[in-house]
Amino acid sequence: MKFIFNDSKNNLVKFVFENESNNPFFDGSKGSVLPLVGEETILLGLGDKDKFCKEKFKEAVYKLGRFLADKDINEVSFEKSDLNLEEKDYVLGLVEALQVSTYNFDHYKSQKCANNLESINLPASLKSYENDVKELLDTLFGQFLARDLINLRSNDIYPETLAKYANDELSDLGVDVKIYEEEQIRDMGLTAYLEVAKGSANKPRFIVMEYLHGDNKPLVYVGKGLTYDSGGYSIKTSEGMKTMNSDMGGSATVIGAMKAIAKNKLKVNVVALVAACENSISGGSYKPGDVIKARNGMTIEVDNTDAEGRITLADAVNYGVTEYKPELIVDLATLTGAVLVALGETYTGAVTNNQEAFEKVMEASKESDEKIWQLPNDDFLRTYNDSKVADIKNSGGRYGGSITAGQFVGAFVEDYPWVHLDIAGTAYLSKSQGLNEVGGTGVHVKTLYHLAKSYSK
């Protein structure tokens, strides 16, 4: 799809608020579309005027893009906004919604989805936003990569192939991708991570992505990389396993963010880490009741083998802080069902040890229109992770489950500023929402991009 700054009037889109239409066949409800035959005009409903905002605007334009995808219309035009939106929000809202509307995961389909809309004409007077449009599109390409990786099934995405995707997508963009295999991982001391990985025939890969093009202390992004999670001996139900290809949503996000950062050539130092593995069942799998040792020397009582992601993250975040001494470390993980109970599939839950660091992440998320809700890092809740036989237990039980899971990871970041994002609800949708259909969303690729940009020179 091309975005062109000219004053074309071909298939001009006109915005109509709900119940303000002069056409008896069109009520202006949000996302409603009516091409006017013979007039080269398309009516787009924006819904209730009193509830109108940037988010509602993007949702309506997204529905326009989805509506036109299989129609015999390959070009649409927009005029300068007379809506109650900032000019930049208007331009970038149009671009994002229409570009995202082209995303379809039809990898496994014999018949591919139609996408006939090719050219978007924007007013020539808005050409000053051309570089902003290019930046946004390059960021969305990173998000689309993340969505593809999440949506691919575990027979196609496993540690070896995830590492190959990272290398193929990033190496030519100025990212140094290092891929470590099992014996190298052992030599690096990532012993807790290897305990989770040892039950699978698909061997682990530790993926280190370095983009060092600035003069700041590096930001470190860590993504949970469980390419499939059976639950191990604490086995999930069959229904619960069906979408576990998405359990590597955190890793997809950091890989996508690195692509966005590199394509936009930010002058910044960022490192992304993924401890990729499968949580499978075999005679060699780790078991409930085991006591294992982490990279920092702490012992972990395995209370539940289905609380495996936080164990892999423990070693990965510890590697990140000790090897890179970062300005800030952010981990992202499809970590708990508890966050879905609390926040649904709309808000990402966050835990932090540093309020200033969290505010920087929050500012980036607002810039990206990606929703985060801070959870309390309460000292008493941390006691739920206490173990009678080891330094810490890998599950604090049902109460405050999303918080205690984050606190477990936080026990391994030492004293570095840290933000934990639980994307179990937001990374993979069971029902379409906003600009996303069912499946992978690539949530927080944009947040991580804008966070890196805030440190860029």
Short mmCIF file of N, CA, C and O in Angstrom, two decimals, residues 14-36 43-49 63:
data_model
loop_
_atom_site.label_atom_id
_atom_site.label_comp_id
_atom_site.label_asym_id
_atom_site.label_seq_id
_atom_site.Cartn_x
_atom_site.Cartn_y
_atom_site.Cartn_z
N LYS A 14 -15.70 10.56 2.86
CA LYS A 14 -16.33 11.61 3.66
C LYS A 14 -16.78 11.02 4.99
O LYS A 14 -17.43 9.97 5.03
N PHE A 15 -16.44 11.73 6.07
CA PHE A 15 -16.75 11.24 7.42
C PHE A 15 -18.14 11.73 7.86
O PHE A 15 -18.49 12.89 7.65
N VAL A 16 -18.87 10.80 8.48
CA VAL A 16 -20.22 11.12 8.93
C VAL A 16 -20.40 10.62 10.36
O VAL A 16 -20.13 9.43 10.63
N PHE A 17 -20.82 11.48 11.26
CA PHE A 17 -21.13 11.04 12.62
C PHE A 17 -22.51 10.39 12.66
O PHE A 17 -23.37 10.63 11.79
N GLU A 18 -22.70 9.61 13.68
CA GLU A 18 -23.94 8.86 13.83
C GLU A 18 -25.14 9.80 13.87
O GLU A 18 -25.15 10.81 14.57
N ASN A 19 -26.16 9.44 13.07
CA ASN A 19 -27.43 10.17 13.00
C ASN A 19 -27.27 11.60 12.46
O ASN A 19 -28.15 12.44 12.66
N GLU A 20 -26.17 11.88 11.77
CA GLU A 20 -25.99 13.19 11.12
C GLU A 20 -25.95 13.04 9.61
O GLU A 20 -25.57 13.96 8.89
N SER A 21 -26.34 11.88 9.12
CA SER A 21 -26.29 11.61 7.69
C SER A 21 -27.55 12.14 7.01
O SER A 21 -28.65 12.06 7.54
N ASN A 22 -27.36 12.66 5.80
CA ASN A 22 -28.50 13.08 4.98
C ASN A 22 -28.95 11.96 4.05
O ASN A 22 -29.88 12.16 3.27
N ASN A 23 -28.27 10.81 4.16
CA ASN A 23 -28.62 9.67 3.31
C ASN A 23 -29.49 8.71 4.10
O ASN A 23 -29.07 8.23 5.16
N PRO A 24 -30.68 8.39 3.62
CA PRO A 24 -31.59 7.52 4.39
C PRO A 24 -31.07 6.09 4.55
O PRO A 24 -31.58 5.33 5.38
N PHE A 25 -30.08 5.72 3.74
CA PHE A 25 -29.55 4.36 3.79
C PHE A 25 -28.27 4.26 4.63
O PHE A 25 -27.60 3.23 4.63
N PHE A 26 -27.92 5.33 5.31
CA PHE A 26 -26.64 5.36 6.03
C PHE A 26 -26.82 6.08 7.34
O PHE A 26 -27.20 7.26 7.38
N ASP A 27 -26.54 5.39 8.46
CA ASP A 27 -26.78 6.00 9.77
C ASP A 27 -25.54 6.57 10.44
O ASP A 27 -25.61 7.19 11.50
N GLY A 28 -24.35 6.33 9.85
CA GLY A 28 -23.11 6.87 10.41
C GLY A 28 -22.57 6.13 11.61
O GLY A 28 -21.69 6.63 12.31
N SER A 29 -23.07 4.92 11.88
CA SER A 29 -22.53 4.14 13.00
C SER A 29 -21.06 3.82 12.74
O SER A 29 -20.61 3.75 11.59
N LYS A 30 -20.29 3.66 13.81
CA LYS A 30 -18.84 3.53 13.70
C LYS A 30 -18.44 2.38 12.78
O LYS A 30 -18.82 1.24 12.99
N GLY A 31 -17.66 2.71 11.76
CA GLY A 31 -17.15 1.71 10.84
C GLY A 31 -18.10 1.34 9.72
O GLY A 31 -17.74 0.51 8.87
N SER A 32 -19.27 1.93 9.69
CA SER A 32 -20.19 1.66 8.58
C SER A 32 -19.67 2.33 7.32
O SER A 32 -19.09 3.43 7.37
N VAL A 33 -19.84 1.68 6.18
CA VAL A 33 -19.28 2.16 4.91
C VAL A 33 -20.35 2.11 3.83
O VAL A 33 -21.07 1.12 3.71
N LEU A 34 -20.43 3.19 3.02
CA LEU A 34 -21.37 3.21 1.90
C LEU A 34 -20.71 3.90 0.71
O LEU A 34 -20.58 5.13 0.70
N PRO A 35 -20.27 3.13 -0.30
CA PRO A 35 -19.82 3.76 -1.55
C PRO A 35 -21.03 4.30 -2.31
O PRO A 35 -22.03 3.59 -2.47
N LEU A 36 -20.95 5.55 -2.75
CA LEU A 36 -22.05 6.16 -3.49
C LEU A 36 -21.81 5.94 -4.98
O LEU A 36 -20.87 6.49 -5.56
N LEU A 43 -18.84 7.04 1.96
CA LEU A 43 -19.21 7.52 3.28
C LEU A 43 -18.65 6.58 4.34
O LEU A 43 -18.76 5.35 4.21
N LEU A 44 -18.04 7.15 5.39
CA LEU A 44 -17.51 6.36 6.50
C LEU A 44 -18.08 6.88 7.81
O LEU A 44 -17.91 8.05 8.15
N GLY A 45 -18.78 6.00 8.53
CA GLY A 45 -19.36 6.37 9.80
C GLY A 45 -18.35 6.41 10.93
O GLY A 45 -17.50 5.52 11.05
N LEU A 46 -18.44 7.45 11.75
CA LEU A 46 -17.52 7.61 12.89
C LEU A 46 -18.19 7.34 14.23
O LEU A 46 -17.56 7.44 15.28
N GLY A 47 -19.48 7.02 14.22
CA GLY A 47 -20.16 6.71 15.47
C GLY A 47 -20.59 7.95 16.22
O GLY A 47 -20.74 9.05 15.66
N ASP A 48 -20.78 7.79 17.52
CA ASP A 48 -21.30 8.83 18.41
C ASP A 48 -20.30 10.00 18.50
O ASP A 48 -19.15 9.82 18.90
N LYS A 49 -20.76 11.19 18.14
CA LYS A 49 -19.87 12.36 18.13
C LYS A 49 -19.36 12.70 19.52
O LYS A 49 -18.21 13.14 19.69
N LYS A 63 -11.96 -0.39 9.76
CA LYS A 63 -13.10 -1.12 9.18
C LYS A 63 -13.30 -0.75 7.72
O LYS A 63 -13.70 -1.59 6.91
#
